[in-house]
CSV table of C-alpha atoms in Angstrom, one decimal:
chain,number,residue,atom,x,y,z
M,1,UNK,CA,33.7,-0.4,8.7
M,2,UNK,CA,33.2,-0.5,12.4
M,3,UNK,CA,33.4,-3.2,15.1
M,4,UNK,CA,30.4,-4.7,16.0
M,5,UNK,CA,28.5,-3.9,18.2
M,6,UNK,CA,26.9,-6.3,20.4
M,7,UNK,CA,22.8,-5.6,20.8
M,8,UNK,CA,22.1,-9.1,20.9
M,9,UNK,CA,18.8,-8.5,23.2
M,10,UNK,CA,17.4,-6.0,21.2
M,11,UNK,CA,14.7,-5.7,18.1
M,12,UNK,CA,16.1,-3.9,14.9
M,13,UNK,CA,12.8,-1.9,13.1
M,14,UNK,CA,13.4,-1.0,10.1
M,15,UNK,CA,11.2,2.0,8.4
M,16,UNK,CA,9.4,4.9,10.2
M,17,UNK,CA,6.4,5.2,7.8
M,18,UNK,CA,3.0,4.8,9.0
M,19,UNK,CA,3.9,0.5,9.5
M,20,UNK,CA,7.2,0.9,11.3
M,21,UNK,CA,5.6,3.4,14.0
M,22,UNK,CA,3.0,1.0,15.1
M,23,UNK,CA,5.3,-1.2,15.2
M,24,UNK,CA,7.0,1.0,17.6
M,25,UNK,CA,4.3,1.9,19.4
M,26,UNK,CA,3.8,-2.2,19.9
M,27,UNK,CA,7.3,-2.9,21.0
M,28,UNK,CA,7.2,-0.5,23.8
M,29,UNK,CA,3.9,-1.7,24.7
M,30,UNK,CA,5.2,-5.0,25.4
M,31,UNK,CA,8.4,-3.6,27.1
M,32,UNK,CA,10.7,-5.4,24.1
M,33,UNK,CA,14.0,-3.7,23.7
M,34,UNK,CA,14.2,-2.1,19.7
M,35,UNK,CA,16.4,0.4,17.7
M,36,UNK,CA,14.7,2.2,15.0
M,37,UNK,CA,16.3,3.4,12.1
M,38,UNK,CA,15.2,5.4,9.5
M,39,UNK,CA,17.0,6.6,5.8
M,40,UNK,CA,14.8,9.7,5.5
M,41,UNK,CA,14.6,12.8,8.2
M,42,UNK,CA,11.9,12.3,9.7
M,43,UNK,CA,8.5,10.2,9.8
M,44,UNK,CA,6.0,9.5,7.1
M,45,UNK,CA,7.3,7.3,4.8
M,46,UNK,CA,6.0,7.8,1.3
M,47,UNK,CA,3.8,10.7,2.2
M,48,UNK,CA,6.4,12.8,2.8
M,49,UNK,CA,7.4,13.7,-0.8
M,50,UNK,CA,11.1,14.9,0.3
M,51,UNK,CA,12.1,11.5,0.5
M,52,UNK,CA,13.7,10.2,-1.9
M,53,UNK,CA,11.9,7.5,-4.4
M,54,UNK,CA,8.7,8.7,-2.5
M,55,UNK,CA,6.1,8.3,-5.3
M,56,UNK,CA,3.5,11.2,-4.0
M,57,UNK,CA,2.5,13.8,-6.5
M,58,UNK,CA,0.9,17.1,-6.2
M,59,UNK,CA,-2.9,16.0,-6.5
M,60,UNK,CA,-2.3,13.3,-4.3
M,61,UNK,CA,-5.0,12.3,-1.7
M,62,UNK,CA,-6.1,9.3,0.5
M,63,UNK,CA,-8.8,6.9,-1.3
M,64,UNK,CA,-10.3,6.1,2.2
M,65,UNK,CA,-11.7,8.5,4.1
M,66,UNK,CA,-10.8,10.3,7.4
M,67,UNK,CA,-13.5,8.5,9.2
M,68,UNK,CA,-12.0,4.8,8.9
M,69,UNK,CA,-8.5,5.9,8.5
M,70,UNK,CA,-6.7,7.1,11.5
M,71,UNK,CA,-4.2,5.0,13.7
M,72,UNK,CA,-5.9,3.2,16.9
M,73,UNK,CA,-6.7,6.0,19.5
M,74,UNK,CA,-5.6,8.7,17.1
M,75,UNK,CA,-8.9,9.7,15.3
M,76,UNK,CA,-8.0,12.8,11.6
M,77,UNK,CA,-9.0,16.1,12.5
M,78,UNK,CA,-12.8,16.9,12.4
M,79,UNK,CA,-11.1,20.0,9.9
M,80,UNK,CA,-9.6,17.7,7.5
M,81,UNK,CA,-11.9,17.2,4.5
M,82,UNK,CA,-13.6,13.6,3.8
M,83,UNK,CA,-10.3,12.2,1.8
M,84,UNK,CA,-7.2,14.1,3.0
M,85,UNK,CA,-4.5,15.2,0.9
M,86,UNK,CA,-1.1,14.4,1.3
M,87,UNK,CA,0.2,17.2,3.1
M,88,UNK,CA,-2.9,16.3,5.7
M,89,UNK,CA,-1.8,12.7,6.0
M,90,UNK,CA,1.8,13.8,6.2
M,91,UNK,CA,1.3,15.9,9.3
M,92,UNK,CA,-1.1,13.8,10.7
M,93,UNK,CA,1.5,10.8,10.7
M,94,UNK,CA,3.8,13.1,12.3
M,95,UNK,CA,1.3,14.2,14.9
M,96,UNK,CA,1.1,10.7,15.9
M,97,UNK,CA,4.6,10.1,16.4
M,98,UNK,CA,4.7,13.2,18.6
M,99,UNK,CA,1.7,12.2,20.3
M,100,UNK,CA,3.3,9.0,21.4
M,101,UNK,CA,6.7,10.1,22.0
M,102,UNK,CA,8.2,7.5,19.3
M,103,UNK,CA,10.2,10.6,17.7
M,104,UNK,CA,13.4,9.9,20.6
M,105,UNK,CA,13.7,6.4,19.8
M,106,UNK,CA,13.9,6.9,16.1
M,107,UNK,CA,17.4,7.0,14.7
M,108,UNK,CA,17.0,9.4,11.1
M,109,UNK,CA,19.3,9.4,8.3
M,110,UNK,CA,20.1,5.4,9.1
M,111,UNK,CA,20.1,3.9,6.0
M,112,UNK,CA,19.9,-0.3,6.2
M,113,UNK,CA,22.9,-1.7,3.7
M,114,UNK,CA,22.5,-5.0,4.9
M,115,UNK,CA,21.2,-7.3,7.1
M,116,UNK,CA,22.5,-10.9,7.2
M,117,UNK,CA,21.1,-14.0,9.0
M,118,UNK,CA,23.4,-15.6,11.7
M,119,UNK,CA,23.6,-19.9,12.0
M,120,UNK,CA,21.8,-18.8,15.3
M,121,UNK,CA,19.2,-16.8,13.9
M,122,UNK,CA,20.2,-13.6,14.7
M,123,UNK,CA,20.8,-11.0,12.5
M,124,UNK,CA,24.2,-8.7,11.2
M,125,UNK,CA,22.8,-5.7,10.2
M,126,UNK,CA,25.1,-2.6,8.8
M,127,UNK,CA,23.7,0.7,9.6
M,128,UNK,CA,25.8,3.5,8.1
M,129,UNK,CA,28.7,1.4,7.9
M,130,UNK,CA,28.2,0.1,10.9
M,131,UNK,CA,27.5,-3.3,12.1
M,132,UNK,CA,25.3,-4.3,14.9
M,133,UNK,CA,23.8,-7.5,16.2
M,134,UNK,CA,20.4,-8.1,16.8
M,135,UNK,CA,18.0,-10.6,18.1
M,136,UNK,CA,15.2,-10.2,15.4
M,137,UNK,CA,14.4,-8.0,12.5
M,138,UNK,CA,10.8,-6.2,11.5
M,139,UNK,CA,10.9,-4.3,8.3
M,140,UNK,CA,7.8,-2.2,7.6
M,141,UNK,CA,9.4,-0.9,3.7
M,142,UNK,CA,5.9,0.2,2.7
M,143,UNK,CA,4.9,-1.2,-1.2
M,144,UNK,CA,5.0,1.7,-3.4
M,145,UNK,CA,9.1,2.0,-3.7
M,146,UNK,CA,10.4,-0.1,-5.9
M,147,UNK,CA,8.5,0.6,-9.4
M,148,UNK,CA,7.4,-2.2,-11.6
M,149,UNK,CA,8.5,-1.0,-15.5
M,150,UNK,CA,8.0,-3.7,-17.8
M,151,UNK,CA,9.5,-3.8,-21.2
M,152,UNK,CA,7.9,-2.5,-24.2
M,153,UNK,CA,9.0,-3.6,-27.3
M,154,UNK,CA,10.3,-0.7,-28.9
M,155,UNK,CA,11.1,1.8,-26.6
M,156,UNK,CA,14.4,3.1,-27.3
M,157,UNK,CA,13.5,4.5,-30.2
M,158,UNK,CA,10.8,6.7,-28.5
M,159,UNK,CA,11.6,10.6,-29.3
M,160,UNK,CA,9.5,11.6,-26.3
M,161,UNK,CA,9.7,11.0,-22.2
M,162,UNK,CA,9.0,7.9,-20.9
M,163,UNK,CA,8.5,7.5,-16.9
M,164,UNK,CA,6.9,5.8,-14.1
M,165,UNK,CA,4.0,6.6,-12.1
M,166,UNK,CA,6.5,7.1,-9.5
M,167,UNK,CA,8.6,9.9,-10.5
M,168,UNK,CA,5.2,11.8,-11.7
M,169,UNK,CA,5.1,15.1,-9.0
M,170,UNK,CA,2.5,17.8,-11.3
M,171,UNK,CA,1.1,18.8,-14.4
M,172,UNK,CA,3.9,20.7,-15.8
M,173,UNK,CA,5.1,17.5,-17.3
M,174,UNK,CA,1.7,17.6,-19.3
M,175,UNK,CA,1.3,21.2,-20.4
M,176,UNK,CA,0.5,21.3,-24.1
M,177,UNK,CA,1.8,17.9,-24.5
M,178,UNK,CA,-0.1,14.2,-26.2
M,179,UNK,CA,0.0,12.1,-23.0
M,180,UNK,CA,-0.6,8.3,-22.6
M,181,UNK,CA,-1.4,7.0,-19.0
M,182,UNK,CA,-0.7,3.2,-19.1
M,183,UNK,CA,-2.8,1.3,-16.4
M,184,UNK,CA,-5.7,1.9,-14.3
M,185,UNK,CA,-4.6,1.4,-10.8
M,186,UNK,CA,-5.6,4.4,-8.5
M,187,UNK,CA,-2.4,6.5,-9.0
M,188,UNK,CA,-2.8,5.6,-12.6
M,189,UNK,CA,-6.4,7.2,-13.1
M,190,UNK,CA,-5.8,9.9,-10.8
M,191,UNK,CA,-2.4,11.1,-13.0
M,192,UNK,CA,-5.0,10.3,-16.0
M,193,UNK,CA,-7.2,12.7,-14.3
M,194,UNK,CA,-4.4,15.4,-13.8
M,195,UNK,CA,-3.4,15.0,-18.0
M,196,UNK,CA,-7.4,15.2,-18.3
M,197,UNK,CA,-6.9,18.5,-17.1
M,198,UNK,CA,-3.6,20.2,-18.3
M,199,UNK,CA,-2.3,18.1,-21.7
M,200,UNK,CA,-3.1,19.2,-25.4
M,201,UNK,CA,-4.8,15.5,-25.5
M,202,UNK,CA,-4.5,12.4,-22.9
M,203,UNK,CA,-5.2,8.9,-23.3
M,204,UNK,CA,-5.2,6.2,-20.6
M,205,UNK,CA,-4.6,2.6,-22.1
M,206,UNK,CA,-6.1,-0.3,-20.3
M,207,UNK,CA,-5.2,-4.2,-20.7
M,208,UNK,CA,-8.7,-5.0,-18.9
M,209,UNK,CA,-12.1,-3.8,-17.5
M,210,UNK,CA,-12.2,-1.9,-14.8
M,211,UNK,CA,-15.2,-1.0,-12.1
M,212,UNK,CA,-14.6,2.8,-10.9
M,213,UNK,CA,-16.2,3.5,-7.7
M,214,UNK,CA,-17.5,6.9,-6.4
M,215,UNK,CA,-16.0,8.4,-3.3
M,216,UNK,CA,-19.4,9.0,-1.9
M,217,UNK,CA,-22.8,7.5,-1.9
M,218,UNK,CA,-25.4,9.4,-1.9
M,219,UNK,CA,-23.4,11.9,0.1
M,220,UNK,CA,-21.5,9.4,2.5
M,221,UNK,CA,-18.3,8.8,2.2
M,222,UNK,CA,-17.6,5.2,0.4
M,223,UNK,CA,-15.6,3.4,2.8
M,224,UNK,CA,-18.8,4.8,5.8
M,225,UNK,CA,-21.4,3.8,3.2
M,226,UNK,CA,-20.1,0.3,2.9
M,227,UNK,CA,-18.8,-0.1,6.7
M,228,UNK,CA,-22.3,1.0,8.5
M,229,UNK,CA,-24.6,0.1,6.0
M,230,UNK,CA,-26.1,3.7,5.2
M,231,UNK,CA,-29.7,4.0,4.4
M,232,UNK,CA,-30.7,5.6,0.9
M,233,UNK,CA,-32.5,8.4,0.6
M,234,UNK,CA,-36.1,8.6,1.7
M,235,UNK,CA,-37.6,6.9,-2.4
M,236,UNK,CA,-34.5,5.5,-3.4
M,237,UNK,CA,-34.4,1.0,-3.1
M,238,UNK,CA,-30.4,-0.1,-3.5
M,239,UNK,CA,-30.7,-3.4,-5.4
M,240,UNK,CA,-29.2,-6.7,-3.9
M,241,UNK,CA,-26.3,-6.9,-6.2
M,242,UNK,CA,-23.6,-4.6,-5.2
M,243,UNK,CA,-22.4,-4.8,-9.0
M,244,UNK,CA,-25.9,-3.2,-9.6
M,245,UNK,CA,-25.5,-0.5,-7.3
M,246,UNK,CA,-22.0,0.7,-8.8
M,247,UNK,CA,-22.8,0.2,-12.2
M,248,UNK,CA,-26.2,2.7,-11.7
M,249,UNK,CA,-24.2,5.5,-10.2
M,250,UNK,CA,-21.1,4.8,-12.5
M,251,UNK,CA,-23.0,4.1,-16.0
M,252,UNK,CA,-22.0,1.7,-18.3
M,253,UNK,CA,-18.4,2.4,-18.7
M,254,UNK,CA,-18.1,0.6,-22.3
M,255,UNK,CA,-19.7,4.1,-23.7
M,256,UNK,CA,-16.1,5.7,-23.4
M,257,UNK,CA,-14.6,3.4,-25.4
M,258,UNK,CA,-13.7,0.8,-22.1
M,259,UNK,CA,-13.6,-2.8,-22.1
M,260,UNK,CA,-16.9,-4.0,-19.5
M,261,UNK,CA,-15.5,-5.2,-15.9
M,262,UNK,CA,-14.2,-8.1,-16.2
M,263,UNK,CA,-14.7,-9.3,-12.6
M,264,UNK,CA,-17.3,-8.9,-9.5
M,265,UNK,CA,-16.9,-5.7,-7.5
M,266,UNK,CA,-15.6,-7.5,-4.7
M,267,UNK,CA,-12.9,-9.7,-6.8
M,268,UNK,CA,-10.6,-6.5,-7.0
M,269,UNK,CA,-8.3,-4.1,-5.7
M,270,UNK,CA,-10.7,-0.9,-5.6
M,271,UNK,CA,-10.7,1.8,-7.9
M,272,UNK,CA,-11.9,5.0,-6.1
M,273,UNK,CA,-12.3,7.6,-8.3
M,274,UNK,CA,-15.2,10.2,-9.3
M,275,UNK,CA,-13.5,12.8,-11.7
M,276,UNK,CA,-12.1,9.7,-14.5
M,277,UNK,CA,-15.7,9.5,-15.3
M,278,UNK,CA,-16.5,13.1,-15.0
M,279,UNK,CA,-13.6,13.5,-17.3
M,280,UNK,CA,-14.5,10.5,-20.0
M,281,UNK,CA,-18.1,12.7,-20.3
M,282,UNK,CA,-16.6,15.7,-21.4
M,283,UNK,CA,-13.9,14.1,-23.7
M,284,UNK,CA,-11.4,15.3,-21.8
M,285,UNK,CA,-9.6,12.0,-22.3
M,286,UNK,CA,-9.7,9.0,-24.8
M,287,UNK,CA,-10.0,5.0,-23.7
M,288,UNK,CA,-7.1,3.2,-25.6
M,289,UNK,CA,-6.8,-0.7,-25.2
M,290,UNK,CA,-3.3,-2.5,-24.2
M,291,UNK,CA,0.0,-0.8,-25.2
M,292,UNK,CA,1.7,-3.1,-28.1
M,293,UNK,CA,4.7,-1.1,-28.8
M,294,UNK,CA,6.1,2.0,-29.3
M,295,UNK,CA,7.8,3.2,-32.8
M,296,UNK,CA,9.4,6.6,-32.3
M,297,UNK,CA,6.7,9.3,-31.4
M,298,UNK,CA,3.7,6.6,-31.8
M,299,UNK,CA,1.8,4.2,-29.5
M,300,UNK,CA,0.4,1.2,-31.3
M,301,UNK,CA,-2.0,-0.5,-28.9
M,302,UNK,CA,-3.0,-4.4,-29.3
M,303,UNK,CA,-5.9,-3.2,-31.9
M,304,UNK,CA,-4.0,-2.0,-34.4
M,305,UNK,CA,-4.9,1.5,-33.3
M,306,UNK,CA,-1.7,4.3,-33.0
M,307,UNK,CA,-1.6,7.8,-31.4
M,308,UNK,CA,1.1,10.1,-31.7
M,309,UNK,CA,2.5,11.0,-28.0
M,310,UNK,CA,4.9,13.5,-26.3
M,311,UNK,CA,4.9,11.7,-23.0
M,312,UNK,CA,4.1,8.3,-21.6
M,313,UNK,CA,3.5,7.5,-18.1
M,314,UNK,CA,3.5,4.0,-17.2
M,315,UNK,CA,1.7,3.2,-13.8
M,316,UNK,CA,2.4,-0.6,-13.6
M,317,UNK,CA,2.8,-0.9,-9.8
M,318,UNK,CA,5.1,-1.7,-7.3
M,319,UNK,CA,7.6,-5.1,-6.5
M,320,UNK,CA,7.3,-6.2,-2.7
M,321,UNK,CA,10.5,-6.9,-2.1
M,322,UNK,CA,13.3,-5.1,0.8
M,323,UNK,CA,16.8,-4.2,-1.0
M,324,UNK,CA,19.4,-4.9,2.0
M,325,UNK,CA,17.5,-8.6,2.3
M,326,UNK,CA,18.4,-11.8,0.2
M,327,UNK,CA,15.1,-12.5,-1.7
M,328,UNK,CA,16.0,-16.4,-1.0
M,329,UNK,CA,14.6,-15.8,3.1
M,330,UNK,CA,11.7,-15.9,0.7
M,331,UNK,CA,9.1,-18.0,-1.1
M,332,UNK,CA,7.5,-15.9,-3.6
M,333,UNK,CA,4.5,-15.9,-5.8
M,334,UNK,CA,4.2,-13.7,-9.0
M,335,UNK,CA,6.9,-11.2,-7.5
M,336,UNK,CA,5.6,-11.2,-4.0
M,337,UNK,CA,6.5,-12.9,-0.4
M,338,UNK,CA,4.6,-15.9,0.7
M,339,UNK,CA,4.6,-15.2,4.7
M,340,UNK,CA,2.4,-16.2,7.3
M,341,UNK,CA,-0.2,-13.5,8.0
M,342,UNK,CA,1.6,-11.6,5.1
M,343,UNK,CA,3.5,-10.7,8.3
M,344,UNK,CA,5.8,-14.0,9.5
M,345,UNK,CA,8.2,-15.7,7.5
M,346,UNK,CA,7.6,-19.1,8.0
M,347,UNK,CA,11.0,-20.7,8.1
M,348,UNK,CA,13.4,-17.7,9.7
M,349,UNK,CA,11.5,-17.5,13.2
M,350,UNK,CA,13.2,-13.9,13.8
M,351,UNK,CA,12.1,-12.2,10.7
M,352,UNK,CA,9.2,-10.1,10.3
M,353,UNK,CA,7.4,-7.6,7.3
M,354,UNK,CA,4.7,-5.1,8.0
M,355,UNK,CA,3.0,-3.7,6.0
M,356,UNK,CA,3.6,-6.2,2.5
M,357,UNK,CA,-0.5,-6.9,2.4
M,358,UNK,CA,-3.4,-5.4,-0.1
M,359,UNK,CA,-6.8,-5.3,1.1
M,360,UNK,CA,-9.8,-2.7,0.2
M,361,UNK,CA,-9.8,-1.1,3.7
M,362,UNK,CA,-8.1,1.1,5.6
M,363,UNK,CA,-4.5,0.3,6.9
M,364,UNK,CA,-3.2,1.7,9.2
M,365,UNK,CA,-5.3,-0.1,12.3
M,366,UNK,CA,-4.7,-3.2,10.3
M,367,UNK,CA,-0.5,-2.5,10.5
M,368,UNK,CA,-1.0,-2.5,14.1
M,369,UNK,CA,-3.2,-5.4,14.4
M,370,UNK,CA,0.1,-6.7,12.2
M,371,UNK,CA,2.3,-5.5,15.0
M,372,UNK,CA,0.3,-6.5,18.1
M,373,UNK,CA,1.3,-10.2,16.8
M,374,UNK,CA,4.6,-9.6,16.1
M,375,UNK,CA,5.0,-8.2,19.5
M,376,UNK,CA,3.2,-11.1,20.7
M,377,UNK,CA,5.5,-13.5,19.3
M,378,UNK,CA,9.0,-11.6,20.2
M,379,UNK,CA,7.7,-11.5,24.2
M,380,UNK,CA,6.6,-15.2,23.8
M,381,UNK,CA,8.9,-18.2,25.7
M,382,UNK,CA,8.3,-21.8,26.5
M,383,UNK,CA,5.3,-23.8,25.8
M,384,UNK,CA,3.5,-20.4,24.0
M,385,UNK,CA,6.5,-19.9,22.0
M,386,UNK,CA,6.7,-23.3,20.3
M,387,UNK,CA,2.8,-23.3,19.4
M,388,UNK,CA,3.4,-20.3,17.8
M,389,UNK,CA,6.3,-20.9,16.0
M,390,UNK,CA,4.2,-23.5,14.6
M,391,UNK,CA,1.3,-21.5,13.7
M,392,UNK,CA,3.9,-20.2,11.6
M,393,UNK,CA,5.5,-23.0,10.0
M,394,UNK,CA,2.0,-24.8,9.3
M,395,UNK,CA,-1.0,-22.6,9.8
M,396,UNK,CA,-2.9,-21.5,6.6
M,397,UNK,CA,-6.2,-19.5,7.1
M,398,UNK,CA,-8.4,-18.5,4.5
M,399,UNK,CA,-7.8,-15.1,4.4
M,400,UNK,CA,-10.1,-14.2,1.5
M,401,UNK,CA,-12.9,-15.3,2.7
M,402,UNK,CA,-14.6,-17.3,0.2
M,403,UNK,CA,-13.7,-14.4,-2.5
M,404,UNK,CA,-12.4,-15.6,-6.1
M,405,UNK,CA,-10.6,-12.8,-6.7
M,406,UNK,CA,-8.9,-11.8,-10.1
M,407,UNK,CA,-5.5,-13.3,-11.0
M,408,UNK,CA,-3.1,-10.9,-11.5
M,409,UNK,CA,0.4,-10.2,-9.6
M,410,UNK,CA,-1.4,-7.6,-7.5
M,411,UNK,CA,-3.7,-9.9,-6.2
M,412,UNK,CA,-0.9,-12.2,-5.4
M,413,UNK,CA,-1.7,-11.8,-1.7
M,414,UNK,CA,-4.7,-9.9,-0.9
M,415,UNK,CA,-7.2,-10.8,1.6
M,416,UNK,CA,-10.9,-9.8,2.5
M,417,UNK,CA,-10.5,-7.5,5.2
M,418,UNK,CA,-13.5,-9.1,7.6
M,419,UNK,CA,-12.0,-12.5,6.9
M,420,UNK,CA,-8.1,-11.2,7.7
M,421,UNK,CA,-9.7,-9.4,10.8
M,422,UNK,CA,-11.3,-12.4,12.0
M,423,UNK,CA,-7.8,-14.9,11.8
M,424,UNK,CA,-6.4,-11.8,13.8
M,425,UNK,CA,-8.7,-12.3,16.1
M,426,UNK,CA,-8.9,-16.0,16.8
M,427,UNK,CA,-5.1,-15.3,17.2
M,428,UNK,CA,-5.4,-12.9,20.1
M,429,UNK,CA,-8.0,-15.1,21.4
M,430,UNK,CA,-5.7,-18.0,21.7
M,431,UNK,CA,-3.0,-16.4,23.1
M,432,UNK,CA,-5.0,-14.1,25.7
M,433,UNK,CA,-5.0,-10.5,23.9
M,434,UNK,CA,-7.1,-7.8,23.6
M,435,UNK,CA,-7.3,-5.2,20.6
M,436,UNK,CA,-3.7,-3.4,20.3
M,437,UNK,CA,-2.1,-2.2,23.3
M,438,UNK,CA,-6.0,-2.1,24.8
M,439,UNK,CA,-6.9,0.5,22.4
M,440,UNK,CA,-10.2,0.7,20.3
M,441,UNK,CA,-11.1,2.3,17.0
C-alpha cells in the first residue's frame, strides 16, 4: 500500500451512476474541490449491463416515461419512445456526462476498499490500494446492488436453478422450462412477463395484493396523466377515487387467482406494468400465493398447494447499504439508513448518500435536488454552517405527506414526492437558493 496522500481540501464522490454525476455537476457548480472515482469503465451505473453485479436484463425498460425523466436541462430525445429501454437510458446518461464535461474528472476502474472516519472527521479512503485523505465523503451506490435472498426452508435439496432477480439477463434461462417468479416488485412482474412468454409454464407467487397500473391512460403516458391532470376523453367521467380509476382499467385482479390489494393506490411503491395482465387473460401465467418451501423439484406455497419447477427466480429486492463503509455510521430501520433527507447522516457531519430514497416519481431531478443540498452544506461556514448542521442533527419533516403507507422493509423510507419536494424547498428558501445550479425542468 501506498503513502498517503494528502487531499485534505478536497470532496471524495463515490459512484458515476446517474446520482454521483449530479452530484458532480453540483460540486463544480459551487466551485468545491472533488475526486471522482468509479469501479466500472465508464458512466451509467446499473444501466450499463457490462458492469459487474448490474441487475439490467434484456427486456429492461424505464417505468416512467421520457417526458418526466431526464436530468435538469437535459430533456430524452423526442425519438426515444414513451418508456425507454435500457440501451436508451444507458446512452442518454452518457450523453449527459459528455454534455457537461464531467467525463475528465472521473477517475474509472477506482474501486473504493475502504473509507475510514478520522477523530477529526475526515475521512481515509483506499482507492486501488491507495490511500488518500479527504475532507468529506458523498456516496451515490445506487439501491439495486446488493440482492436481498432470503432463506427458504428447503432449498438445498432443490434439483433445479435457483437465482436472484439480479443475475436474470434473457429468456434463454426459461426456454421449455416450469418457472416460478417469487415477488411482485417491477423487475419481478416484468421477468414474470418474460417466462409468460418463453417457459413451458410460469408461475409468479405473491405474499400480498398488489395494484398493477397501466403505463398509459387513455393514451397518455402514466406519470403525464397523473402530473398534469389530463382530461378524459370527450364521454368518459374519471371517478373521485383514484382506487376506482385503476381498478376500472385494471379489472378485478382476484379473477387470476390474486389476493385483492391490500392497500390504497397511493400507500405503495408503484407497480407499472400493462403486459402481467395481458398475460394473466390468456393464461399465459398462473397466480400462486407465498412460497413455503421447497422439497427437491417442488414448490409448496403457504396453501398447501405444490408445483413442480425447473427454475426459480426470487425477486426480493435490494439492501441499502455501501460495502467499504462500517454499517455502525448508521442508524437503520428494517435494513435501511435512517439519514436526514435520506441524504445527511445525522451524527458524522462530513458524510453524505445520494440516491438511498424510494418515491413513485422520477429520480433523477430529485438526485440533484439531493445534491444541490449537499453542495450547499460543503460551501457552508460560520453562522450558516452551524444552523445547518443542526437541521441535521434535529430536524424531522414529514416527508410522506400525510400518506399511511404499507409496512414493509421497502417502505422503510419512502416519501410522497410533492411533500419531499416541498421540505427541499423550504430548505433552499432558508438558505437563499434557487432550483439546482439555476436550472429548470
Amino acid at each position: 500500500m501506498t503513502a498517503t496522500t494528502i487531499e485534505s481540501e478536497r470532496v471524495c464522490v463515490v459512484g458515476a451512476g446517474p446520482s454521483g454525476l449530479v452530484v458532480a455537476r453540483q460540486l463544480r457548480a459551487a466551485g468545491i474541490a472533488y475526486d471522482h472515482f468509479e469501479k466500472h469503465h465508464d458512466v451509467g451505473g446499473i444501466w450499463d449491463p457490462e458492469n459487474e453485479g448490474s441487475p439490467i436484463y434484456k427486456s429492461a425498460h424505464f417505468i416512467s416515461s421520457k417526458y418526466t425523466s431526464g436530468f435538469f436541462g437535459h430533456e430524452m430525445p423526442e425519438d426515444y419512445p414513451d418508456y425507454p429501454s435500457w440501451r436508451q437510458i444507458r446512452d442518454y446518461i452518457r450523453q449527459f456526462a459528455v454534455d457537461e464535461d464531467l467525463y475528465e474528472a472521473i477517475t474509472f476502474n477506482a474501486s473504493v476498499e475502504s473509507a475510514d472516519l478520522q477523530a477529526d472527521g475526515t475521512w481515509q479512503i483506499s482507492v486501488n490500494g491507495s490511500m488518500r485523505h479527504y475532507r468529506a465523503l458523498v456516496v451515490a451506490p445506487g439501491v439495486t446492488w446488493l440482492a436481498n435472498q432470503p432463506s427458504i426452508p428447503g432449498s438445498e435439496t432443490f434439483t433445479g436453478q435457483l437465482i436472484h432477480s439480479s443475475a436474470y439477463h434473457d429468456t434463454s434461462l426459461f426456454d421449455d422450462r416450469k418457472v416460478l417468479i417469487v415477488g411482485a416488485g417491477n423487475s419481478g412482474v416484468d421477468i414474470a412477463c418474460d417466462a409468460a412468454r418463453s417457459a413451458d409454464r410460469a408461475y409468479l407467487s405473491v405474499r400480498r395484493g398488489y395494484r398493477f397500473l397501466p403505463k398509459h391512460v387513455f393514451g397518455v403516458p402514466l406519470d403525464v396523466f397523473i402530473g398534469s391532470g389530463a382530461a378524459a376523453p370527450a364521454g368518459v367521467t374519471l371517478p373521485e377515487d383514484p382506487n376506482a380509476l385503476v381498478d376500472a382499467l385494471v379489472g378485478d385482479v382476484t379473477r387470476f387467482g390474486l389476493p385483492a390489494p391490500d392497500h390504497n393506490l397511493l400507500e405503495s411503491h408503484p407497480i407499472v406494468n400493462d403486459q402481467i395482465i395481458h398475460h394473466f387473460t390468456h393464461g399465459d401465467i398462473t397466480a400462486k400465493p407465498g412460497l413455503d418451501r421447497i422439497a427437491g423439484n417442488t414448490a409448496v406455497f403457504v396453501d398447501g398447494s405444490t408445483e413442480e419447477v425447473d427454475v426459480i427466480v426470487l425477486a426480493t429486492g435490494y439492501e441499502q447499504k455501501v460495502p467499504f463503509l462500517d454499517d455502525s455510521l448508521f442508524e437503520w430501520k428494517d435494513g435501511h439508513p435512517q439519514l436526514y433527507l435520506n441524504v445527511f447522516n445525522r451524527t458524522v457531519d462530513s458524510l453524505y448518500v445520494v440516491g438511498f430514497v424510494e418515491f413513485a416519481d422520477a429520480a433523477y431531478k430529485r438526485f440533484e435536488e439531493m445534491a444541490q443540498l449537499v453542495a450547499l452544506d460543503l460551501s457552508l461556514d460560520g453562522e450558516k454552517k452551524k444552523r445547518f448542521t443542526e437541521l441535521k442533527a434535529s430536524h424531522r419533516p414529514d416527508l410522506r405527506g400525510g400518506v399511511d403507507y404499507i409496512d414493509t422493509p421497502r417502505h422503510a423510507n419512502y416519501v410522497e414526492t410533492h411533500a419531499y419536494q416541498h421540505v427541499l424547498s423550504e430548505i433552499r428558501d432558508e438558505f437563499g437558493l434557487t432550483s439546482p445550479a439555476g436550472m429548470h425542468s
